[in-house]
mmCIF file of C-alpha atoms and ligand atoms in Angstrom:
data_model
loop_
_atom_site.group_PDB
_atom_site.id
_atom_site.type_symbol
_atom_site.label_atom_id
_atom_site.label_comp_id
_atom_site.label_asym_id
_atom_site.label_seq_id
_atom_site.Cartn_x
_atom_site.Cartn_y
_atom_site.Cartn_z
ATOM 1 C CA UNK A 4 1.975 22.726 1.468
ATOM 2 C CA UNK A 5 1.882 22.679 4.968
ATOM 3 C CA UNK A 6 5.255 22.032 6.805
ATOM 4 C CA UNK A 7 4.081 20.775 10.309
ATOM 5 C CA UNK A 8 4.750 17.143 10.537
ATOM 6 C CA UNK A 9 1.493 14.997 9.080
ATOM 7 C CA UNK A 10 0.125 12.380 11.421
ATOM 8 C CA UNK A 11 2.249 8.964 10.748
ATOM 9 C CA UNK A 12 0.218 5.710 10.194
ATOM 10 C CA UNK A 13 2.704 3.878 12.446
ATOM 11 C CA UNK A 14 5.695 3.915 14.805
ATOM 12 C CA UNK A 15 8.017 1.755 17.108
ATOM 13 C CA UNK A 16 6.552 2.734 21.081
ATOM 14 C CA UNK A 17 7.511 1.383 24.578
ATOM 15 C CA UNK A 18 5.190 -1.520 24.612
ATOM 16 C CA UNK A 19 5.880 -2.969 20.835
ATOM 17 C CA UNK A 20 3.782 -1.110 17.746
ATOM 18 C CA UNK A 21 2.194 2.102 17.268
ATOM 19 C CA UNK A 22 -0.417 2.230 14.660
ATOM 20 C CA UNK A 23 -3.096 5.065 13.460
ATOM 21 C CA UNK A 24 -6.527 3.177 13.593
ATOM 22 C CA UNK A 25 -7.707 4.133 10.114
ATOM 23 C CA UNK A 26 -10.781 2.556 10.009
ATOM 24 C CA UNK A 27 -11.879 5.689 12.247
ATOM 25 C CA UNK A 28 -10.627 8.519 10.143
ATOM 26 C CA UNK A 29 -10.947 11.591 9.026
ATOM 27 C CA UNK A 30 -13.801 11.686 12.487
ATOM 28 C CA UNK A 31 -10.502 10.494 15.035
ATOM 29 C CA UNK A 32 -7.010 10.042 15.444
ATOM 30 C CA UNK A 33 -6.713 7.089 17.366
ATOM 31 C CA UNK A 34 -3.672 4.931 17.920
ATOM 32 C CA UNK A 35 -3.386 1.719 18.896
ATOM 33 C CA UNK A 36 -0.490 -0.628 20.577
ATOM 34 C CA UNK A 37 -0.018 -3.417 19.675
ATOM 35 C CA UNK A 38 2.617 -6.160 20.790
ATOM 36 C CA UNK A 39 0.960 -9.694 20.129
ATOM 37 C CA UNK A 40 0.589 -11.384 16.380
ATOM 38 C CA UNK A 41 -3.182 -11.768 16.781
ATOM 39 C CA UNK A 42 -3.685 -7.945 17.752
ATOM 40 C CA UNK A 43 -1.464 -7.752 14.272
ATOM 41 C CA UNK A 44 -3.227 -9.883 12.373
ATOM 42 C CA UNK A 45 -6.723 -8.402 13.415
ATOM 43 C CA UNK A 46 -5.610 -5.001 13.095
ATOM 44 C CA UNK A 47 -4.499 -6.163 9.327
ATOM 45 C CA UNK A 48 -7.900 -8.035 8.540
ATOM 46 C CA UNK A 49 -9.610 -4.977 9.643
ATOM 47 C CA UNK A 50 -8.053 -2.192 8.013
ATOM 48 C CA UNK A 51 -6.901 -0.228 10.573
ATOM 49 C CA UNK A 52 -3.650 -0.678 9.288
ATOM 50 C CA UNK A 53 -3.934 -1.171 5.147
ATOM 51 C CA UNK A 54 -2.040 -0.376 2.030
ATOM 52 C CA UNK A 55 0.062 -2.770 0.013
ATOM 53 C CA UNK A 56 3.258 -1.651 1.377
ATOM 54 C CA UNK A 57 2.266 -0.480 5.050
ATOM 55 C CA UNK A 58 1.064 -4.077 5.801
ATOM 56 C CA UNK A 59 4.116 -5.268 5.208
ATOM 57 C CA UNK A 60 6.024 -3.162 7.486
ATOM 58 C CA UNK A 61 3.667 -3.445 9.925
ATOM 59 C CA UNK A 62 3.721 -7.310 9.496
ATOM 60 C CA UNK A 63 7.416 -6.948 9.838
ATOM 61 C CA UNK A 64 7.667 -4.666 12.742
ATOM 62 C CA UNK A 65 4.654 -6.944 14.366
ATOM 63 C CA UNK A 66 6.414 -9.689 14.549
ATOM 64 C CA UNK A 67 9.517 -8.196 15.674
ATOM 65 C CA UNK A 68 7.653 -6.805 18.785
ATOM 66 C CA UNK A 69 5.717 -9.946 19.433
ATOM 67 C CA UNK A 70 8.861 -11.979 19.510
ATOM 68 C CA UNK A 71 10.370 -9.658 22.305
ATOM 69 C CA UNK A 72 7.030 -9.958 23.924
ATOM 70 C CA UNK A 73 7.632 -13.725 23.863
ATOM 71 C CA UNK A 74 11.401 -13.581 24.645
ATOM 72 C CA UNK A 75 10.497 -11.802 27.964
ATOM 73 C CA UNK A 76 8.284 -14.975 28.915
ATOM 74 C CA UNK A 77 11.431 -17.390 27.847
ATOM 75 C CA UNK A 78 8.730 -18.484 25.385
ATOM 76 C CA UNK A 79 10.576 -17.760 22.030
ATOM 77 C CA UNK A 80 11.528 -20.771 19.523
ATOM 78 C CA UNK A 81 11.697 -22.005 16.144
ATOM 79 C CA UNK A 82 7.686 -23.096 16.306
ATOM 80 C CA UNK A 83 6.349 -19.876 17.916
ATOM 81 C CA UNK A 84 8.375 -18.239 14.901
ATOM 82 C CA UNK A 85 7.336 -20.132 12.400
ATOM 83 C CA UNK A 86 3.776 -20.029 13.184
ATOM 84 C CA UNK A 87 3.786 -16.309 13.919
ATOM 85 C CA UNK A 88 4.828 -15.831 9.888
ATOM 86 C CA UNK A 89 2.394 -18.029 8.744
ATOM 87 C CA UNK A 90 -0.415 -16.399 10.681
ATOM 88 C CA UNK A 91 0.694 -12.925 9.335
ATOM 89 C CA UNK A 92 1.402 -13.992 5.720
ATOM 90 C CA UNK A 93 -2.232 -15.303 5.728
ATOM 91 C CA UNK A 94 -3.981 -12.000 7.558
ATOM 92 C CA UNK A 95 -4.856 -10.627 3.836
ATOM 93 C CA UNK A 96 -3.615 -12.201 -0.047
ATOM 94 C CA UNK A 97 -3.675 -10.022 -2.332
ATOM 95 C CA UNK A 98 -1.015 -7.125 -1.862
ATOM 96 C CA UNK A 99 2.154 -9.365 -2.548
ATOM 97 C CA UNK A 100 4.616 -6.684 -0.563
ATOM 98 C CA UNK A 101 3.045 -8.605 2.998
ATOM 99 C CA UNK A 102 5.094 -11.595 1.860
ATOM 100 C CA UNK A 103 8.071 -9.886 0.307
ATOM 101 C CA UNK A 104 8.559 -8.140 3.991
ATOM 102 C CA UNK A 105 7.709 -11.945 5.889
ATOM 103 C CA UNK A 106 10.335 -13.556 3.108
ATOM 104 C CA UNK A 107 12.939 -10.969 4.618
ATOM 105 C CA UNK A 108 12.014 -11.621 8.027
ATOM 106 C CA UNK A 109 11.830 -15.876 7.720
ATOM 107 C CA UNK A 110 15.464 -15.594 6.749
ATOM 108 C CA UNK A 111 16.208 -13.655 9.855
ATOM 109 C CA UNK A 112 14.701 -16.619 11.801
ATOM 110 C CA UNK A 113 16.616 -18.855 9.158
ATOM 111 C CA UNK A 114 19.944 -17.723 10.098
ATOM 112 C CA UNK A 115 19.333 -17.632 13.290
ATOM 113 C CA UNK A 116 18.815 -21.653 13.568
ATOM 114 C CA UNK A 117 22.347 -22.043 11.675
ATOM 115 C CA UNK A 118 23.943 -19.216 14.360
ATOM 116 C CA UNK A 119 22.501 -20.953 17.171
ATOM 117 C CA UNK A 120 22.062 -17.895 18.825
ATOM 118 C CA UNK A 121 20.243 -16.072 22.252
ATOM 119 C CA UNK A 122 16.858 -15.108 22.165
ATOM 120 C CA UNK A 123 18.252 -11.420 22.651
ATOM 121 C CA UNK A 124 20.189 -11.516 19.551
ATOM 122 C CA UNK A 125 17.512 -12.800 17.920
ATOM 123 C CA UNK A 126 14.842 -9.948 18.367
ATOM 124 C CA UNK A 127 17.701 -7.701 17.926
ATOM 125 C CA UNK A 128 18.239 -9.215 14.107
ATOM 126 C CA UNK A 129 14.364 -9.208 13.847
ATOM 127 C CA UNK A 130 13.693 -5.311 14.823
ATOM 128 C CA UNK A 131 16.496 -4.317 12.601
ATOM 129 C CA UNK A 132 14.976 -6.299 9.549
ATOM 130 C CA UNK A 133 11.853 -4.532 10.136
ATOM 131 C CA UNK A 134 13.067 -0.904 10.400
ATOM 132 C CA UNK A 135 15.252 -2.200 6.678
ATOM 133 C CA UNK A 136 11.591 -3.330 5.021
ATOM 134 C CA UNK A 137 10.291 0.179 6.690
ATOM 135 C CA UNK A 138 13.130 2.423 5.413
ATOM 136 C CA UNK A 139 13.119 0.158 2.241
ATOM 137 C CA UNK A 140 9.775 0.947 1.184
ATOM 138 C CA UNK A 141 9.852 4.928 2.366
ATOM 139 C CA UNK A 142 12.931 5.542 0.251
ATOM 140 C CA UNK A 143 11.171 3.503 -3.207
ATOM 141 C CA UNK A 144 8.286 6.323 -2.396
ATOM 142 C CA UNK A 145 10.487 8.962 -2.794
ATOM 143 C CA UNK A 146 12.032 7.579 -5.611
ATOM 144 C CA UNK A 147 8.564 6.909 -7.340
ATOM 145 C CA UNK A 148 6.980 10.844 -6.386
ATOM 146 C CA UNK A 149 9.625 11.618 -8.315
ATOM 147 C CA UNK A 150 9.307 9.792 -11.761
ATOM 148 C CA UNK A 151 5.806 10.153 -11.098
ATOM 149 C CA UNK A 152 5.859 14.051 -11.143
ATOM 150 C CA UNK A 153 7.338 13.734 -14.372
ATOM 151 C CA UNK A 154 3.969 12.970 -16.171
ATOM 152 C CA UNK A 155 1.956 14.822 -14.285
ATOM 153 C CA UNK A 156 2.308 18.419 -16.733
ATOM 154 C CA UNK A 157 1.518 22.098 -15.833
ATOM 155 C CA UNK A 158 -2.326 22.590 -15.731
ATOM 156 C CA UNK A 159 -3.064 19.048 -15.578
ATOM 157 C CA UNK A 160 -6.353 17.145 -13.832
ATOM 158 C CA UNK A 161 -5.129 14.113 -12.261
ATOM 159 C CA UNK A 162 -7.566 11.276 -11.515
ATOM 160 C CA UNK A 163 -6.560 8.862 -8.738
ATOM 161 C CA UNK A 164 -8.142 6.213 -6.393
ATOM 162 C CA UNK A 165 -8.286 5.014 -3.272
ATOM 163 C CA UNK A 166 -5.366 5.868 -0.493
ATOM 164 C CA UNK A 167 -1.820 5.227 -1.683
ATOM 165 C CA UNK A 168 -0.910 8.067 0.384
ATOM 166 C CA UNK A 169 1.502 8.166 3.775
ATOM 167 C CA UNK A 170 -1.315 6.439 5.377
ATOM 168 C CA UNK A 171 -0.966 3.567 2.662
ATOM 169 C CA UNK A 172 2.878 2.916 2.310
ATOM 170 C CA UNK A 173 4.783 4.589 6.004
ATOM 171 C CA UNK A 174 6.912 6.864 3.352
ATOM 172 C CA UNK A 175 5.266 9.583 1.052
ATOM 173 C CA UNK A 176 3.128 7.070 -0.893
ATOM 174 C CA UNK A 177 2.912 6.156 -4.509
ATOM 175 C CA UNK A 178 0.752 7.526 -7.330
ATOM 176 C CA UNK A 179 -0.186 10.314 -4.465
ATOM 177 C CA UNK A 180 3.660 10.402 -3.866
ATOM 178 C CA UNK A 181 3.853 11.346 -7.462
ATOM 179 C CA UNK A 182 0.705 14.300 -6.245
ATOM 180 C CA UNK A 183 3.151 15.372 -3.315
ATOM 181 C CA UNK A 184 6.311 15.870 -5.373
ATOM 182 C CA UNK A 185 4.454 17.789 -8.234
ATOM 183 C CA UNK A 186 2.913 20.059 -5.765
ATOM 184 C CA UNK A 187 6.126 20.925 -4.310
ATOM 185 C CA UNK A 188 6.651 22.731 -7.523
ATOM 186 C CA UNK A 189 3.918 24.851 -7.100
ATOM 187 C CA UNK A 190 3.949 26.842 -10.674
ATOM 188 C CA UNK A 191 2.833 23.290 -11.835
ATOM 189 C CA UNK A 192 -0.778 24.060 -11.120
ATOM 190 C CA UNK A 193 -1.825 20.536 -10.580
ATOM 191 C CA UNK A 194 -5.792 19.392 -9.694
ATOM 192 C CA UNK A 195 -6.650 16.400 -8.113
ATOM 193 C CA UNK A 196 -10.073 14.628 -7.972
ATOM 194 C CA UNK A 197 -9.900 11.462 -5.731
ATOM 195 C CA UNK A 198 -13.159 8.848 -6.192
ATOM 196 C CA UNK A 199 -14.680 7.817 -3.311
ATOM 197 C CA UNK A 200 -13.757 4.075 -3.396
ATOM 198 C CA UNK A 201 -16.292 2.285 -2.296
ATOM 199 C CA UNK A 202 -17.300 0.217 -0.303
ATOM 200 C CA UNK A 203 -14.869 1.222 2.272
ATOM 201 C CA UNK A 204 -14.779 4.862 1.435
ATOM 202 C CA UNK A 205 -10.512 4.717 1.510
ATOM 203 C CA UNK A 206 -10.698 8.156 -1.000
ATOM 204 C CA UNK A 207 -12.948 10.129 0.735
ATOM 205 C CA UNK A 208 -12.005 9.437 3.909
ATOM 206 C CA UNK A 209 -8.317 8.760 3.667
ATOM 207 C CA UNK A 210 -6.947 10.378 0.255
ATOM 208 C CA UNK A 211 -8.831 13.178 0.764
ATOM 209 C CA UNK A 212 -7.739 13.746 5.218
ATOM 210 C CA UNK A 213 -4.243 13.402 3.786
ATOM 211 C CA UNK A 214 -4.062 15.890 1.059
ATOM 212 C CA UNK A 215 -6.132 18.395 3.296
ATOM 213 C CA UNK A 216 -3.894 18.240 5.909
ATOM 214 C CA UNK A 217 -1.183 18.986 3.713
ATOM 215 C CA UNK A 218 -2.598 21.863 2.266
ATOM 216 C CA UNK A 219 -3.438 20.038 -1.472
ATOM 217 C CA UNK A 220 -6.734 20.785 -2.835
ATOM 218 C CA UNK A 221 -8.732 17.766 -3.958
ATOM 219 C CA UNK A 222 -12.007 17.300 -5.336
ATOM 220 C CA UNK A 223 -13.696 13.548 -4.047
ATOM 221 C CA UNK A 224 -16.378 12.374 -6.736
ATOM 222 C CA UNK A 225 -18.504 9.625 -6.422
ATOM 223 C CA UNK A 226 -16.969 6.910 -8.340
ATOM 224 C CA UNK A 227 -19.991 6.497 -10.699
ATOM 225 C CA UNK A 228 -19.073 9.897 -12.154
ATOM 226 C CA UNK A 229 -15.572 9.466 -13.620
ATOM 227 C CA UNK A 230 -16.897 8.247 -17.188
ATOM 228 C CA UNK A 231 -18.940 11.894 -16.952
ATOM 229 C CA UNK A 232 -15.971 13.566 -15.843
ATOM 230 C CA UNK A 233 -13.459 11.945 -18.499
ATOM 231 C CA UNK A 234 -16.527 12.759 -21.189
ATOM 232 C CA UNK A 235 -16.332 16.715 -20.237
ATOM 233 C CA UNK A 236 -12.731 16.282 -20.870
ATOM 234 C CA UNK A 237 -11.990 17.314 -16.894
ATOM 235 C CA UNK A 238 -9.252 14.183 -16.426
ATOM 236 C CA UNK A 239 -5.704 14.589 -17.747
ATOM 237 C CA UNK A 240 -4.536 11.564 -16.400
ATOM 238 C CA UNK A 241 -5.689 8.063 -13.894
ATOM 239 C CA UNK A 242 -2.668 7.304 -11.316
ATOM 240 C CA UNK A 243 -3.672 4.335 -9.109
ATOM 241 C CA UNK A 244 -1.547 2.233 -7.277
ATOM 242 C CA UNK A 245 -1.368 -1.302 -7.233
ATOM 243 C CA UNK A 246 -1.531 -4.550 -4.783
ATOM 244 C CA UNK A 247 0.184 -6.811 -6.756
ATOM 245 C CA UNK A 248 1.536 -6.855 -10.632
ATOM 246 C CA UNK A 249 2.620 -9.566 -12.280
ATOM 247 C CA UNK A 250 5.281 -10.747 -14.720
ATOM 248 C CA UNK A 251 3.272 -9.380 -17.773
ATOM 249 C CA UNK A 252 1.851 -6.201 -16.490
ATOM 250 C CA UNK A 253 -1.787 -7.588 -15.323
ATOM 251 C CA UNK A 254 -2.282 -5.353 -12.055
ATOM 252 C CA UNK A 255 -4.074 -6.340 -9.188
ATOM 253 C CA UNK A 256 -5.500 -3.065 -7.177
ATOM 254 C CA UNK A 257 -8.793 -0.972 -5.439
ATOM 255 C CA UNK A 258 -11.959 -2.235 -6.812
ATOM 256 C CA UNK A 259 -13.141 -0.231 -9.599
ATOM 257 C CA UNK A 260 -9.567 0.096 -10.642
ATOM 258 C CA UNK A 261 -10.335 -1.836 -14.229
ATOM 259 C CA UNK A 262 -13.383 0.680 -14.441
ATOM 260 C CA UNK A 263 -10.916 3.505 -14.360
ATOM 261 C CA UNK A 264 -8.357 1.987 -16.765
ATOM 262 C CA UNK A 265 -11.534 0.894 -19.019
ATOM 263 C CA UNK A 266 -13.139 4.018 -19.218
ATOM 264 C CA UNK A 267 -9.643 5.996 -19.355
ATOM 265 C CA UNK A 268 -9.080 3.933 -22.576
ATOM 266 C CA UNK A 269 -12.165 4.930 -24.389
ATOM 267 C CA UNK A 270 -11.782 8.490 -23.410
ATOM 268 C CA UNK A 271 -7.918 8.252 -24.739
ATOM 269 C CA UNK A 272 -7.128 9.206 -21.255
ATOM 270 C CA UNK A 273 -3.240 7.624 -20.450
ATOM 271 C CA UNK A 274 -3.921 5.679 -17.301
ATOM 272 C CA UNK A 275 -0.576 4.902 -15.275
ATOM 273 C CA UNK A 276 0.213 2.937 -12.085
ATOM 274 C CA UNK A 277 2.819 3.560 -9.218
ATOM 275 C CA UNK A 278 4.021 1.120 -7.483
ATOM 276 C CA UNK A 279 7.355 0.238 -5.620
ATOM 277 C CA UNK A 280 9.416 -2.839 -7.214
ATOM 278 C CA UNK A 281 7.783 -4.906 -3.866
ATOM 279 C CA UNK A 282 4.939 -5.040 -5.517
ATOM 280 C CA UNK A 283 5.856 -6.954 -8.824
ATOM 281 C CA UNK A 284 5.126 -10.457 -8.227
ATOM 282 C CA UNK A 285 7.907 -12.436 -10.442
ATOM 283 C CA UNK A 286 5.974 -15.452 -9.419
ATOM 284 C CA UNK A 287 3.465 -14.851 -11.571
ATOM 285 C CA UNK A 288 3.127 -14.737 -15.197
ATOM 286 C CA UNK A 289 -0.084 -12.974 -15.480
ATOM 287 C CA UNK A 290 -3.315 -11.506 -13.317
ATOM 288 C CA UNK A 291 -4.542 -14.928 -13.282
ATOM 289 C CA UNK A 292 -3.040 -16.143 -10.727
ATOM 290 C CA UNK A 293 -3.432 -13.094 -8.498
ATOM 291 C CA UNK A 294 -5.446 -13.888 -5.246
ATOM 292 C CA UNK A 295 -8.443 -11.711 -4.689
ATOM 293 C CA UNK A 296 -9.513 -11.092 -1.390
ATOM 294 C CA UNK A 297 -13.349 -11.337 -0.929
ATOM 295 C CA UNK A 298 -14.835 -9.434 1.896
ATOM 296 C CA UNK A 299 -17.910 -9.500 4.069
ATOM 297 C CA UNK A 300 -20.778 -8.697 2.988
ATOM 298 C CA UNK A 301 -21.592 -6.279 6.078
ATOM 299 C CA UNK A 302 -19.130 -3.992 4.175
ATOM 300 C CA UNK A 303 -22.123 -3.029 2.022
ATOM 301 C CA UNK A 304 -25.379 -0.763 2.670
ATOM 302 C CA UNK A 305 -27.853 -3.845 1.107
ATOM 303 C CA UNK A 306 -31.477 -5.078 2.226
ATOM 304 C CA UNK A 307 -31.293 -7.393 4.762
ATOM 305 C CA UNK A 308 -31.649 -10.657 3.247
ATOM 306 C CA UNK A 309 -29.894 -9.897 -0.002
ATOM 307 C CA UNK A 310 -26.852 -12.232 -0.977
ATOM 308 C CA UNK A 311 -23.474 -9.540 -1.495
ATOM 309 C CA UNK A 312 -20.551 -10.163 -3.029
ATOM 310 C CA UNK A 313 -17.945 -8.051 -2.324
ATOM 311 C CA UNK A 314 -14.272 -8.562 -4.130
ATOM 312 C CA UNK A 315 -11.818 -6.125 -2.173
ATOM 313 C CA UNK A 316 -9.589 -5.695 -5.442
ATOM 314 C CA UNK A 317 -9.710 -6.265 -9.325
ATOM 315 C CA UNK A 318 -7.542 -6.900 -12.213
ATOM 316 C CA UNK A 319 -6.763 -4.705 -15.317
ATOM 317 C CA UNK A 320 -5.108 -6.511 -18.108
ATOM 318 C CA UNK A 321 -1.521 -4.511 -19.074
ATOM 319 C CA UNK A 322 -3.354 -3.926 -22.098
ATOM 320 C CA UNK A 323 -4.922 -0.796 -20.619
ATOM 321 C CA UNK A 324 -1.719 0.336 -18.595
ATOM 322 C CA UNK A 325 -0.157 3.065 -20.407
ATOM 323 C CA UNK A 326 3.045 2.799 -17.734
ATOM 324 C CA UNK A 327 4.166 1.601 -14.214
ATOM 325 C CA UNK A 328 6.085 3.976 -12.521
ATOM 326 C CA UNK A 329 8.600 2.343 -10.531
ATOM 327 C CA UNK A 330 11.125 3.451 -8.313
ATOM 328 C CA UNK A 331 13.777 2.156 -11.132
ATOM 329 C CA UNK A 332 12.503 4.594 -13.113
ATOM 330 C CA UNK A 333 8.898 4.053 -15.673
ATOM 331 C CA UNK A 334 7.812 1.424 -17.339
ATOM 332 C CA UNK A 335 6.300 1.496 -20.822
ATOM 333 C CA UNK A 336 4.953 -0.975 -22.666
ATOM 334 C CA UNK A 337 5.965 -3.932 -23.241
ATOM 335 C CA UNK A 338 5.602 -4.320 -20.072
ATOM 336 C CA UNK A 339 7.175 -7.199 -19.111
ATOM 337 C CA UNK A 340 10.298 -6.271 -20.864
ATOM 338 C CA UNK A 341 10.498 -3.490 -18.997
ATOM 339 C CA UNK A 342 9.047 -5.289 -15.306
ATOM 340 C CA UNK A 343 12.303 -7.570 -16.233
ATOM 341 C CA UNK A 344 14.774 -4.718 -16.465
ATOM 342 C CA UNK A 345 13.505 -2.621 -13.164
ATOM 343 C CA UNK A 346 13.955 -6.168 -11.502
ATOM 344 C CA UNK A 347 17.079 -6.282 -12.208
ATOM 345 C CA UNK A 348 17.963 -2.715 -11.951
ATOM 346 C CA UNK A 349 20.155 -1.525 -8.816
ATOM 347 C CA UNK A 350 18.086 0.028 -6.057
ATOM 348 C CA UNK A 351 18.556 3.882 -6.355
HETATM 349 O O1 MRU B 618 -7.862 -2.535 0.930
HETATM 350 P P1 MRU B 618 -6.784 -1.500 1.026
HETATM 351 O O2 MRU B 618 -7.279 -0.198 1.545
HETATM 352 O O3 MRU B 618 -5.565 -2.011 1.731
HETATM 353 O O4 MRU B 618 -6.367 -1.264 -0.494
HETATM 354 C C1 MRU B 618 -5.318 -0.413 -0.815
HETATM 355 C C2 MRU B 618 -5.141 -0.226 -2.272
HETATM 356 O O5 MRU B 618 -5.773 -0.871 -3.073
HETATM 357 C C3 MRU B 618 -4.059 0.704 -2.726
HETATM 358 O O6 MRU B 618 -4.415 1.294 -3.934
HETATM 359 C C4 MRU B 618 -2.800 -0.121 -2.916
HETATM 360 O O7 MRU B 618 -2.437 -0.765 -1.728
HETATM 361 C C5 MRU B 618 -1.669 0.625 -3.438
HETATM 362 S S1 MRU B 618 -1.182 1.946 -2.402
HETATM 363 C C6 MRU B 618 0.330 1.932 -2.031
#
C-alpha cells in the first residue's frame, strides 16, 4: 500500500469547510469552500460531498461554520439555528447518519437556550460537536476494517459496490475499510472487483481512484456482469455498505444493492454489510419505512422524450443478509437480536 497521505474528502480551512468536489473525480481534484448552509446543502444534493456517514459530518461541520459566518454579522439566533438544521436534515433522506449528526448538533443549540450564552460560546460548542460526529464516525471505521477483515479469507474474491471508501465516510470507510485492513496483511492475497454503480458511476470513478491510489488492485465490472461472474464461481464474498438499516435488518443502500444480495443468494455466495452503529435506524421496524430518494432523470443516458425513473437507493430484506458488520463487533442472524445488542453495546 502506498504510505503518502491519500487525498481527504474534507477539512476545517480559514474561511469555514473544505470539501473534495467528487462529482469531478478521478479527471480533477478540486476543492471547494464552503461557509454558508445553502452552499452545504447544494454541495449535499449534488454529490460533491456523499456517503452515508460523510454527509453527516459535513452537515455537522457546515453548520458549525455557517453559524460563525453569521455570528460575525451579529446575525446568529435561535431561528437562524433552527432553520439552518432543518434545511440540512432535508438536503437528502435516505442515509439516516445526516440526522443522527443534526440530532447531536440541535442539542448543542438546545443547551445553549437553557445557558443563555454568547454567540462566541456558542460556535465554539457547535465546532467542537462537529469535530466529535467527525472523529466519531472515523474511529467506528477503524473499528469495522477490522471485524470486517475477519471474513474476508486468504485467496478470497471480494465483490463490493459503490464508494464506501475514505471518500464516503472522512475515516477509512466501511465494507472497503474492511478491503484496507485485509490488505495491510499482505500474505492474505485478497482481489477486489468493484461494479460500476450506475447511474452515477460512484465504483468506477470513486472506489476504484481510491484503491489505485493506495496501491490496491481492483477490477471495475459493469454491474450487469456480477450474476456471470458469481456463475464462474469468481466472487467469494458481496460487502456493501449501507444508508440506513432498520430494527429488523431490512437495509437501505446503492441501487442494485438487492441485485447483489439476490443473485449472491442463488449463487450461495454469503453477502455481508458494513456499516457503523449511525446507521441503524431504531426508529424503524423494518425497510418499509425507509425513505428513498428519487433522482432526476438527467442522471440517465435516455432518448429525449422518454419518462425515467431513477431511485438513488434500494432495499434488501435481512433475509438475504448473511451479517452486518458493525463496529460492536458482527452481526448474524437474527438480526434484530443482534442490531439490539450492538445498540446497546459500549462504543469500543
Ligand atoms: O448516493 P451516494 O453516493 O451518497 O450513496 C452512497 C452509498 O450508497 C454507500 O454505499 C453508503 O453510503 C454506504 S458507505 C459508507
Amino acid at each position: 500500500m502506498r504510505q503518502d497521505a491519500p487525498a481527504e474528502p474534507i477539512a476545517w480551512s480559514d474561511r469555514g469547510v473544505r470539501i473534495l468536489d467528487q462529482t469531478l473525480l478521478p479527471n480533477e481534484e478540486r476543492y471547494l469552500d464552503i461557509d454558508s448552509i445553502d452552499q452545504m446543502v447544494e454541495a449535499i444534493r449534488s454529490l460533491r460531498v456523499r456517503g452515508a456517514p460523510l454527509i453527516g459530518i459535513a452537515a455537522a461541520m457546515g453548520l458549525a461554520a455557517a453559524a460563525d459566518a453569521q455570528a460575525q454579522r451579529a446575525l446568529l439566533n435561535q431561528e437562524w439555528l433552527e432553520s439552518a438544521l432543518a434545511d440540512l436534515e432535508s438536503s437528502r433522506p435516505t442515509a439516516v447518519n445526516l440526522r443522527w449528526a443534526l440530532d447531536r448538533m440541535r442539542q448543542v443549540v438546545a443547551d445553549r437556550s437553557n445557558g443563555g450564552r454568547s454567540a462566541h460560546d456558542v460556535v465554539t460548542a457547535l465546532r467542537a460537536e462537529a469535530q466529535r460526529v467527525w472523529d466519531i464516525e472515523a474511529g467506528m471505521c477503524r473499528a469495522i476494517g477490522e471485524y470486517g477483515a475477519t471474513l474476508l479469507e486468504p485467496g478470497f474474491t471480494v465483490l463490493t459496490h459503490c464508494n464506501t471508501g475514505r471518500l464516503a465516510t472522512g475515516g477509512l470507510g466501511t465494507a472497503l475499510a474492511a478491503i484496507y485492513v485485509a490488505f495491510e496483511e499482505e500474505e492474505k492475497g485478497i482481489d477486489v472487483v468493484v461494479t460500476e454503480t450506475r447511474p452515477l458511476r460512484q465504483g468506477a470513478r470513486l472506489t476504484a481512484w481510491e484503491l489505485v491510489q493506495a496501491g490496491i488492485p481492483v477490477r471495475v465490472i459493469a454491474d450487469s456482469a456480477a450474476a456471470s461472474l458469481m456463475a464462474a464461481a469468481e466472487i467469494d464474498i458481496v460487502m456493501t455498505g449501507a444508508d440506513r438499516i432498520a430494527r429488523n435488518g431490512d437495509v437501505a443502500n446503492k441501487i442494485g444493492t438487492y441485485a447483489l444480495a439476490v443473485l449472491a443468494r442463488a449463487h450461495g455466495i454469503p453477502f455481508f454489510v458494513a456499516a457503523p452503529r449511525s446507521t441503524i435506524d431504531p426508529t424503524i421496524e423494518s425497510g418499509d419505512a425507509i425513505p428513498i430518494e428519487y433522482r432526476g432523470g438527467e442522471e440517465l443516458d435516455a432518448a429525449p422524450g422518454a419518462a425515467v425513473v431513477n431511485p438513488a437507493f434500494d432495499v434488501t430484506p435481512a433475509d438475504l443478509v448473511s451479517g452486518i458488520v458493525t463496529d460492536a463487533g458482527i452481526v448474524t442472524p437474527p438480526l434484530e437480536e443482534g442490531i439490539l445488542e450492538v445498540l446497546a453495546a459500549p462504543s469500543r
